[in-house]
Each structure stands twice: as C-alpha cells, then as structure tokens.
Amino acid sequence: MVVVTRNHHGMASPTVEEIQGTVERVTFHSPDSGYTIARLDVKGYQELVTIIGSFPQLQAGTTIRLWGQWREYPKYGSQLQVQRYEELKPATLNGIEKYLGSGLIKGVGQKTARKIVNHFGLETLEIIESQVDRLIEVPGLGERRVKQIQGAWNDQRTIRDVMVFLQGHGVSPTHAVKIFKQYGEQSVTVVTDNPYRLATDIYGIGFVTADAIARKIGITPNSEYRYQAGIRHVLDTAGEDGHCFLPLSQLVSTVIERLTLDDHVPKADQVEFLLNEMVRGKQIMRAEVNGEGVYYAPPFYRAEMGLAKAIQALTASSVSVDMERVDNWLRRYSERVGLPLAPKQLEAVRQAVSQRLLILTGGPGTGKTFTTRTIATLWRAMGKKVLLASPTGRAAQRLSEVTGQEAITLHRLLEFSPKSMQFQRNEDNPLEADAVIVDEVSMLDLFLAYSLMRAIPLTVQVLLVGDADQLPSVGAGAVLRDLINSQAVPVVRLTEVFRQAQTSAIVTEAHRINQGQYPKLEPMSDTPESDCLWHGAEEAEQGVIAITSIVSEFIPTLGFDPRRDVQVLCPMTRSVVGTRNLNAVLQSVLNPSDLTKPALQRGGQILRVGDRVLQRVNDYDRDVFNGDLGWIEAIDPEEQETTVCFGNRSVTYDWADLDEITLAWPCTIHKSQGSEFPVVILPMYMQHYLMLSRNLLYTGLTRARKLAILVGPKKAIGLAVRETKDKLRFTRLKELLITP
C-alpha cells in the first residue's frame, strides 16, 4: 500500500490544512497514550471526516478546530493526521445539547442536557461557566447535582486550559497528553517552573524536547534547572552507550558541549560546582577510580555495588560434594551417551558441582552445549531442583531443546510485574531452586545481572554460560568481561574445536577471525562446497543488488526458504546497506504490495501482513521483549489492531503502540544476539567503519547455523578482523570484585 499526502479533493498537498467541525463519534481512544480515531461532521463535506491524533479525551458533540495533513488510503479513504487542535464551544442549540449529554460531564445525561438547554438556550454554556448556581432554576436539578456538574465542568476547563497553554508553547498534542496525564491540573505550574522535570518524569520526552519547551517559555540558558537536567541527560545517554559512570573530565566536557546554545557556553567551574551540589543532594553519586572522581546516576551506582556484593557473598559460600560419586556418575553417563568428555569439559563439570558460581565460556564447536547438558543432567541426578533461563525467548527455547528441560526468559524467572515495574523475586522473595543455569550471559547488562544475583540465595549453585568474545550487552556494563577479568569467579574456557565441528567453515573461520586472521571464504558459485561464502560486490549500491539477488534467486536453489530461513544482519541502521534501506528493498522482493493484503504506514515504514518484524522495547504487559522476532499475521482497520505471531503465540497491538515494532527483513547484529538462523547474510562495507570490529563480525558470523554469506569488499572485512579496540565502557565491577 502506498500512502500519499493529499488534500481532501485528491490533489497532492504537503501543506498543513485547517478544518473545523463537531465530533460525531469516537471510534477508538487509548487512555494511556491519548491516541484517538474519531469521525467529524465538517460543514461543506458530504461525508464524515476521519481524524487521527492525540487527545486527552474527546467526546461526541465537541466542536474543534484542527490543523493537520490529509493522507489518502486506497482502501480506507481520506484521514486527517492531526498536528494541532483547539476546542471550541458549540454554537447551536443542538450542538450544545449533544455536547453536554455526551458523557463529558458526570451527572449530565441526554435528558438532563435537554432540560438545561431548553431552559437557558444559547446562553447555557456561559451560565455553566460563570453562573453555575443558576442551574438550580432547571426543574429536577437539586443542589447536589448542581455541585457535581460544577466540579466536572471545572475539570474539563482545566484540561482545555492546559492543552491550550502547552500547544501555545509548541508542545505537540502527543506530548501534551502525556504531560497532562502525569501532572493533571499542575501541568502548567510544572512546565512553567521547571520544564526539565518532563525529561525525568515522562517516558518519550527527552532532554532535547524539554530544552526546546524551556526556551519557548523563557527559561534562561544558564538556569540551574537546565544545567542539572543537562548533567542527568549526559549520564543517562552514557548509560545508553554502555557506560556505568563517566569520569569528571569527560562528564564536564560533554555537558558543556550539550548545553552550549548560540552564544552561551557553560563554564567548567559552573558545571563542577553543580556536580558537587548534586552529589550532596544525592541526585548523583561520586566514586574514585585511579585518583579521578567518577560520577554515576544513582541507579547505576546501586546496581554495580549491589552486584559486586552479591557475587562476593555467593562465591564465599562453600559447597559440600562427594567427588568420587560424581566421577563414577560421569563415567557411566559417558558410556551411556557414547560421547566422552574432553579434559576441559570434565573440569567444567567438576567445577560446576563443587563451586557456588562458575562461568563456562568458549567459541562455537567447543562443546559448551554438551557440557551444559551434562551439568544440568548431573544436578538433576543429584536430586537438585534446577532452573534454566536466558535473556531472550529464542535463546531460552534453544536452551530448553539442548537440555531437555524447560527454560524461560530471565524476566519470567524473576517474575517481572508490569504493574509495579519491578521483579517480584529478590532477596526477600528468592528463587526456589538448588541450582540455576543461565545461558547467553554475554547479553547480561548491569541491571539484569544485579536483579538475577539478588534473587539467588547463598545455598544455590549457579552456572553462567556464554561466549566472552561476542559483543557486549546492549545495556550498560560489561558484566561477563568484568567477571572473567576479575579472577574472583571460577572460569572454565573451552578452546578445543571438536572434530565434528571442524567440518563447518562457519566454525573454523569464526575461530580464525577471533585469532585475528582473515577468514578463508569461498567465492560464491552455482555449486558451493563450503557453508561460508563471499560475494565481493565492491560498492554499497552493488551490495544491495547482490543481497537482493542472493535472497530471491540463489537461496531457493539451495533448498532454503528465502522468507523464513534467511536473516540479513547489518552492522548499523544507516547507509545504503543499513537496515533502514535494506528493509524497504527486501520487503518489496519478499513481501510485495498486494491490494488483497491489508497494510498500513507507521514511522516511515509500510507494514503488511506477512512481514517479519522485530520488537524494539520491552513490553511487559504483552510479554514480548526487545529483540524478539515475529510475523504480522493480521491487520484489522476496523478495530485499528495489528496481530503479530511470536513463536506459537499471537500478540495484538493497538495502532497507537505500533512504534514498538519495526520491519526485520534485515536487523542489526546487536539485535541478533542470542539467536541462530539457518542462513545469515552479512554486508560488510566501509560505510560501517565506525562499527566494524572483530567481535561484531564474529558475533554476526556465529549466528549462522547452516550457511553464512559475507557481502562486501575485502578491505572492509579486513578492517573488521583487525579492529580489536572494543568500545571502552566505563565500569567498576572488576575492581569492586577484587577489593576485599
């Protein structure tokens, strides 16, 4: 479906248009987001007009003036996408009656509204506004009902006043609704006094938006509110980049850069003075690393300190085990499965049963899976209750398959409550288990690791399994790296690649890459002999053509389904060979436009039934999480709903929530962590040079189960192999674990 911006008469029109009318009915309204679909009676239009936008509430009978752009949907007709609006008073007796009786005012139904309008006529709204006591004149209205009407009317007036104020200062209706939901009648006061509170209190309103609002209401560039909000913003942004804290020098320079506005440049001593003030007020936390002050947002400080203490306490707890019985069991087990444990695998099993905490790491083909399965089986044979979990649903499913025991996501294991936005399992309500196995721990960020460890009693044994050479977590921290480097936790690293794995070029070339050697890649041909191929399209534009051809023509000749079996993994979203452009290209090939197939436009993308999509954020109400992959199985224009299938489960989204998902014909390598796909295609180009690194290429390649195809010039692949400077993350977990 192609959506074209047009005016109501079908002419191309990118300009904003103004209309005015009366709400006939509200088709859909989301109380949380304010997203609303309504039908408007507009003078001069033969049919009702569909409007879509954000409103705190909208009632039938309301008269409004709207500014927005027309969008023409071939199947659903014209809709006005509202950018700004103002509420007007109805001007006719019928309009006033419908307005009052719409449910807008508690205590006034259609009959009561008719009585009031019959008595006061066109003066009705003015009477309610300024002489509400006169309502007692209406037959059948007592004092109690009059007071009820007065209170409800004042509430509506507050909403109108707040929306007028906010929109008058350039706040979009969507943000205005969020502000009113958060602060209610205090909205104007909060925004006027300290608009930077919005960035802290309201999800979706960041510092940049709050700063723009502040400028429009006259907050000066050197305001303390602005400086403090800027400091918090810089620390929050650092957390998004993986840092737990920032050193003083970097924090000050970044704050100055972010707060510089026109001819106003903050001074370093001003920033440092406010840092000290915020530390005294516990708005931020300070520590010292190598003689330099470092600064944390409080949640990061508490999580890092708490995680270190929890690990120290667990590793200090002893385990009593009869190793002779363990060794006898292992001999019998090896005979039964017909596969003896290698020396390092045997060491891992013996360590797991004799230690409180063990890290098992190693690359592909080194036997992590078999070792993990052996440990889980042994623990169960010892009569232990074993819980298994992974950061993502797909990784949990794979863990379940290899161990023969149910594995769940860490969020389910720790019983996350959407209502309280907290895990229910913690030190006061610990996990009920004797042993816990967590896979794909390279994905564990600081907060999830802390939440896990605080829920584990000192009587439990823990096995953490992961590949230390993969990319670090998307969230803050470098938990697996810091745990290994601290040498405060027992670690077994599997290095021997087993004979059966050596037949896979994916495995052997991944290890070559990890050792800094350029991979031996077989050039693509009609009859490939390797499972690790290369297409040397030199230019990015050629790469797009090559990937399209590989997916649509080459892959089917090998017996793979191009829609279900193939995942393109990109280093980044931008550039011609980034996810953004490739999604549009591959969608047109793998799921082209079909007038019989419902579709809609969201966030610059067209979503169709049959599209592969990726969940962008954790949605605890729907039980889907950042990185989950699914398929659009239904789009319902009448109910304004879209249904996505994740595994064997269908999840329904209101159209207001569709910013949670995005097309995923390609996705980024970061988003693919914890997943495996039959076929992986990896574009590697110099346009991605900022992201190219050895662990990025290694992680992407090891996502392939049966076939991997690298596309791009040798120069870019070589750069990725050579680049070992992992992006520095400011963390202190290693040092905290070393400290007694």
Coordinates of N, CA and C in Angstrom, one line a residue, residues 26-164:
V26 N -16.5 8.9 18.6 CA -15.2 8.5 18.8 C -15.0 7.0 18.6
T27 N -14.3 6.6 17.6 CA -14.1 5.2 17.2 C -13.2 4.5 18.1
F28 N -12.1 5.1 18.5 CA -11.1 4.5 19.3 C -10.4 5.6 20.1
H29 N -10.1 5.2 21.4 CA -9.3 6.1 22.3 C -8.5 5.3 23.2
S30 N -7.2 5.6 23.3 CA -6.3 4.9 24.2 C -6.1 5.8 25.4
P31 N -6.6 5.5 26.6 CA -6.4 6.3 27.8 C -4.9 6.6 28.1
D32 N -4.0 5.6 27.8 CA -2.6 5.7 28.2 C -1.9 6.7 27.2
S33 N -2.0 6.5 25.9 CA -1.3 7.3 25.0 C -2.1 8.5 24.5
G34 N -3.4 8.5 24.6 CA -4.2 9.6 24.1 C -4.5 9.4 22.6
Y35 N -4.0 8.3 22.0 CA -4.2 8.1 20.6 C -5.7 7.9 20.3
T36 N -6.2 8.7 19.3 CA -7.7 8.7 19.1 C -8.0 8.7 17.6
I37 N -9.0 7.9 17.3 CA -9.6 7.9 16.0 C -11.1 8.4 16.1
A38 N -11.5 9.4 15.4 CA -12.8 9.9 15.6 C -13.4 10.3 14.2
R39 N -14.7 10.5 14.2 CA -15.4 10.9 13.0 C -16.0 12.3 13.2
L40 N -15.7 13.2 12.3 CA -16.0 14.6 12.5 C -17.0 15.1 11.4
D41 N -18.0 15.8 11.9 CA -19.0 16.4 11.0 C -18.5 17.8 10.6
V42 N -18.1 18.0 9.3 CA -17.5 19.3 8.9 C -18.4 19.9 7.8
K43 N -18.7 21.2 8.0 CA -19.5 21.9 7.1 C -18.8 21.9 5.7
G44 N -19.6 21.6 4.7 CA -19.1 21.6 3.3 C -18.6 20.2 2.8
Y45 N -18.5 19.2 3.7 CA -18.1 17.9 3.4 C -19.4 17.0 3.4
Q46 N -19.6 16.2 2.3 CA -20.8 15.4 2.3 C -20.7 14.2 3.3
E47 N -19.5 13.7 3.5 CA -19.4 12.6 4.4 C -18.6 13.0 5.7
L48 N -18.8 12.2 6.7 CA -18.0 12.4 8.0 C -16.5 12.3 7.7
V49 N -15.7 13.1 8.3 CA -14.2 13.1 8.1 C -13.6 12.3 9.3
T50 N -12.7 11.4 8.9 CA -11.9 10.6 9.9 C -10.7 11.4 10.3
I51 N -10.5 11.6 11.6 CA -9.4 12.3 12.2 C -8.6 11.3 13.1
I52 N -7.3 11.5 13.0 CA -6.4 10.6 13.9 C -5.4 11.5 14.5
G53 N -5.3 11.4 15.9 CA -4.3 12.2 16.6 C -4.3 11.9 18.1
S54 N -3.6 12.7 18.9 CA -3.6 12.5 20.3 C -4.4 13.6 21.0
F55 N -5.3 13.1 21.9 CA -6.2 13.9 22.6 C -6.3 13.4 24.0
P56 N -6.3 14.2 25.1 CA -6.5 13.7 26.4 C -7.8 13.0 26.6
Q57 N -8.9 13.6 26.0 CA -10.2 12.9 25.9 C -11.0 13.7 24.8
L58 N -11.9 13.0 24.2 CA -12.6 13.6 23.1 C -14.0 13.0 23.2
Q59 N -15.0 13.9 23.2 CA -16.4 13.4 23.4 C -17.2 13.8 22.2
A60 N -18.2 13.0 21.9 CA -19.2 13.3 20.8 C -19.8 14.6 21.2
G61 N -20.0 15.5 20.2 CA -20.6 16.8 20.4 C -19.6 17.9 20.6
T62 N -18.3 17.5 20.8 CA -17.3 18.6 21.0 C -17.0 19.2 19.6
T63 N -16.9 20.6 19.6 CA -16.6 21.3 18.5 C -15.1 21.7 18.5
I64 N -14.4 21.3 17.5 CA -12.9 21.5 17.5 C -12.4 22.1 16.1
R65 N -11.3 22.9 16.3 CA -10.6 23.3 15.1 C -9.3 22.6 15.0
L66 N -9.0 22.0 13.8 CA -7.9 21.1 13.7 C -6.9 21.6 12.6
W67 N -5.6 21.4 12.8 CA -4.6 21.6 11.8 C -3.9 20.3 11.6
G68 N -3.7 19.9 10.3 CA -3.1 18.6 10.0 C -2.9 18.4 8.6
Q69 N -2.5 17.2 8.2 CA -2.3 16.8 6.8 C -3.2 15.6 6.4
W70 N -3.7 15.7 5.2 CA -4.6 14.7 4.7 C -3.7 13.5 4.2
R71 N -4.1 12.3 4.5 CA -3.5 11.1 4.0 C -4.6 10.3 3.3
E72 N -4.2 9.9 2.1 CA -5.2 9.1 1.3 C -4.9 7.6 1.3
Y73 N -5.7 6.8 1.9 CA -5.5 5.4 2.0 C -6.4 4.7 0.9
P74 N -5.9 4.0 -0.1 CA -6.7 3.5 -1.2 C -7.9 2.7 -0.7
K75 N -7.7 2.0 0.4 CA -8.8 1.1 0.9 C -9.7 1.8 1.9
Y76 N -9.1 2.7 2.7 CA -9.9 3.3 3.8 C -10.2 4.7 3.6
G77 N -9.8 5.3 2.5 CA -10.2 6.7 2.3 C -9.3 7.7 2.9
S78 N -9.8 9.0 3.0 CA -9.1 10.1 3.5 C -9.1 10.2 5.0
Q79 N -8.0 10.5 5.6 CA -7.9 10.7 7.0 C -7.0 11.9 7.3
L80 N -7.4 12.7 8.3 CA -6.6 13.9 8.6 C -5.8 13.5 9.8
Q81 N -4.4 13.6 9.6 CA -3.5 13.3 10.7 C -3.3 14.6 11.4
V82 N -3.8 14.7 12.7 CA -3.9 16.0 13.4 C -2.5 16.3 14.0
Q83 N -2.1 17.5 13.8 CA -0.8 18.0 14.3 C -1.1 19.0 15.5
R84 N -2.2 19.7 15.4 CA -2.6 20.7 16.5 C -4.1 20.9 16.5
Y85 N -4.6 21.2 17.6 CA -6.1 21.4 17.7 C -6.4 22.4 18.8
E86 N -7.6 22.9 18.7 CA -8.2 23.7 19.8 C -9.7 23.4 19.9
E87 N -10.1 23.4 21.2 CA -11.5 23.0 21.4 C -12.4 24.3 21.4
L88 N -13.5 24.3 20.7 CA -14.4 25.5 20.6 C -15.7 25.2 21.3
K89 N -16.4 26.2 21.7 CA -17.8 26.0 22.2 C -18.8 25.8 21.1
P90 N -19.7 24.8 21.3 CA -20.7 24.6 20.3 C -21.6 25.9 20.1
A91 N -22.0 26.2 18.9 CA -22.8 27.4 18.6 C -24.2 27.2 18.4
T92 N -24.7 26.0 18.3 CA -26.1 25.8 18.1 C -26.8 25.1 19.3
L93 N -28.1 25.2 19.4 CA -28.8 24.5 20.5 C -28.6 23.0 20.4
N94 N -28.6 22.4 19.2 CA -28.4 21.0 19.1 C -27.0 20.6 19.5
G95 N -26.0 21.4 19.0 CA -24.7 21.1 19.4 C -24.4 21.2 20.8
I96 N -25.0 22.2 21.5 CA -24.8 22.4 23.0 C -25.4 21.2 23.7
E97 N -26.6 20.8 23.2 CA -27.3 19.7 23.9 C -26.5 18.4 23.7
K98 N -26.0 18.2 22.5 CA -25.2 16.9 22.3 C -23.9 17.0 23.1
Y99 N -23.3 18.1 23.2 CA -22.0 18.3 23.9 C -22.2 18.0 25.4
L100 N -23.2 18.6 26.0 CA -23.5 18.4 27.4 C -23.9 16.9 27.7
G101 N -24.6 16.3 26.8 CA -25.1 15.0 27.1 C -24.2 13.8 26.6
S102 N -23.0 14.2 26.2 CA -22.1 13.2 25.6 C -21.4 12.3 26.6
G103 N -21.6 12.6 27.9 CA -20.8 11.9 29.0 C -19.6 12.8 29.4
L104 N -19.5 14.0 28.8 CA -18.4 14.8 29.2 C -18.4 15.2 30.6
I105 N -19.6 15.5 31.1 CA -19.8 16.0 32.5 C -20.6 14.9 33.3
K106 N -19.9 14.4 34.3 CA -20.5 13.4 35.1 C -21.8 13.9 35.8
G107 N -22.9 13.2 35.7 CA -24.1 13.6 36.2 C -25.1 14.3 35.2
V108 N -24.6 14.5 34.0 CA -25.4 15.1 33.0 C -25.5 14.1 31.8
G109 N -26.7 13.5 31.7 CA -27.0 12.6 30.5 C -27.8 13.4 29.5
Q110 N -28.3 12.7 28.5 CA -29.0 13.3 27.4 C -30.3 14.0 27.9
K111 N -31.1 13.4 28.8 CA -32.3 14.0 29.3 C -32.0 15.3 30.1
T112 N -31.0 15.2 31.0 CA -30.6 16.4 31.8 C -30.1 17.5 30.9
A113 N -29.3 17.1 29.9 CA -28.8 18.1 29.0 C -29.9 18.8 28.2
R114 N -30.9 18.1 27.8 CA -32.1 18.7 27.1 C -32.8 19.7 28.0
K115 N -33.0 19.3 29.3 CA -33.7 20.2 30.2 C -32.9 21.5 30.4
I116 N -31.6 21.4 30.6 CA -30.8 22.6 30.8 C -30.8 23.5 29.5
V117 N -30.6 22.9 28.4 CA -30.6 23.7 27.1 C -32.0 24.3 26.9
N118 N -33.1 23.6 27.2 CA -34.4 24.1 27.0 C -34.7 25.3 27.9
H119 N -34.0 25.3 29.0 CA -34.2 26.4 30.0 C -33.4 27.6 29.7
F120 N -32.1 27.4 29.3 CA -31.2 28.5 29.1 C -30.8 28.9 27.6
G121 N -31.2 27.9 26.7 CA -31.0 28.2 25.3 C -29.5 28.4 25.0
L122 N -29.2 29.3 24.1 CA -27.8 29.6 23.7 C -26.9 30.1 24.8
E123 N -27.5 30.5 25.9 CA -26.6 31.0 27.0 C -26.2 29.9 27.9
T124 N -26.5 28.7 27.6 CA -26.3 27.5 28.5 C -24.8 27.4 29.0
L125 N -23.9 27.4 28.0 CA -22.5 27.2 28.4 C -22.0 28.4 29.2
E126 N -22.4 29.6 28.8 CA -22.0 30.8 29.6 C -22.5 30.7 31.0
I127 N -23.7 30.2 31.2 CA -24.3 30.1 32.5 C -23.5 29.1 33.4
I128 N -23.1 28.0 32.8 CA -22.4 26.9 33.5 C -21.0 27.5 33.8
E129 N -20.4 28.3 32.9 CA -19.1 28.8 33.1 C -19.0 29.8 34.2
S130 N -19.9 30.7 34.3 CA -19.8 31.9 35.2 C -20.9 32.0 36.2
Q131 N -22.1 31.4 36.0 CA -23.2 31.5 37.0 C -23.8 30.1 37.2
V132 N -22.9 29.2 37.6 CA -23.4 27.8 37.7 C -24.5 27.6 38.7
D133 N -24.5 28.5 39.7 CA -25.6 28.4 40.7 C -27.0 28.5 40.1
R134 N -27.1 29.1 39.0 CA -28.4 29.3 38.4 C -29.0 28.0 37.8
L135 N -28.1 26.9 37.8 CA -28.6 25.6 37.3 C -29.8 25.1 38.2
I136 N -29.8 25.7 39.4 CA -30.9 25.2 40.4 C -32.2 25.6 39.8
E137 N -32.3 26.6 38.9 CA -33.5 27.0 38.3 C -34.1 25.9 37.4
V138 N -33.3 25.0 36.9 CA -33.8 24.0 36.0 C -34.6 22.9 36.8
P139 N -35.8 22.7 36.4 CA -36.7 21.7 37.1 C -36.0 20.4 37.2
G140 N -36.0 19.8 38.4 CA -35.4 18.5 38.6 C -34.0 18.5 39.0
L141 N -33.3 19.6 39.0 CA -31.9 19.7 39.4 C -31.8 20.2 40.8
G142 N -31.3 19.3 41.7 CA -31.1 19.7 43.1 C -29.7 20.3 43.3
E143 N -29.4 20.8 44.6 CA -28.1 21.4 44.9 C -27.0 20.4 44.7
R144 N -27.2 19.1 45.1 CA -26.1 18.1 45.0 C -25.7 17.9 43.5
R145 N -26.7 17.8 42.6 CA -26.5 17.6 41.2 C -25.7 18.8 40.6
V146 N -26.1 20.0 41.1 CA -25.5 21.2 40.6 C -24.0 21.3 41.0
K147 N -23.7 20.9 42.2 CA -22.3 20.9 42.6 C -21.5 19.8 41.9
Q148 N -22.1 18.7 41.6 CA -21.5 17.7 40.8 C -21.2 18.2 39.4
I149 N -22.1 18.9 38.8 CA -21.9 19.4 37.5 C -20.8 20.5 37.5
Q150 N -20.8 21.3 38.5 CA -19.8 22.4 38.6 C -18.4 21.8 38.7
G151 N -18.2 20.7 39.5 CA -16.9 20.1 39.7 C -16.4 19.5 38.4
A152 N -17.3 18.8 37.7 CA -17.0 18.1 36.4 C -16.6 19.2 35.4
W153 N -17.4 20.3 35.3 CA -17.1 21.3 34.4 C -15.7 21.9 34.6
N154 N -15.4 22.2 35.9 CA -14.1 22.7 36.2 C -12.9 21.8 35.7
D155 N -13.2 20.5 35.9 CA -12.1 19.5 35.5 C -11.9 19.7 33.9
Q156 N -13.0 19.8 33.2 CA -12.9 19.9 31.7 C -12.2 21.2 31.3
R157 N -12.5 22.2 32.1 CA -11.9 23.5 31.8 C -10.4 23.5 32.0
T158 N -10.0 22.7 33.1 CA -8.6 22.6 33.4 C -7.9 21.9 32.2
I159 N -8.5 20.8 31.7 CA -7.9 20.1 30.6 C -7.7 21.1 29.4
R160 N -8.8 21.8 29.1 CA -8.7 22.7 28.0 C -7.7 23.8 28.1
D161 N -7.6 24.4 29.3 CA -6.6 25.4 29.6 C -5.2 24.9 29.5
V162 N -5.0 23.7 30.0 CA -3.6 23.1 29.9 C -3.2 22.8 28.5
M163 N -4.2 22.2 27.7 CA -3.8 21.9 26.3 C -3.6 23.2 25.5
V164 N -4.4 24.2 25.8 CA -4.1 25.5 25.1 C -2.8 26.1 25.4

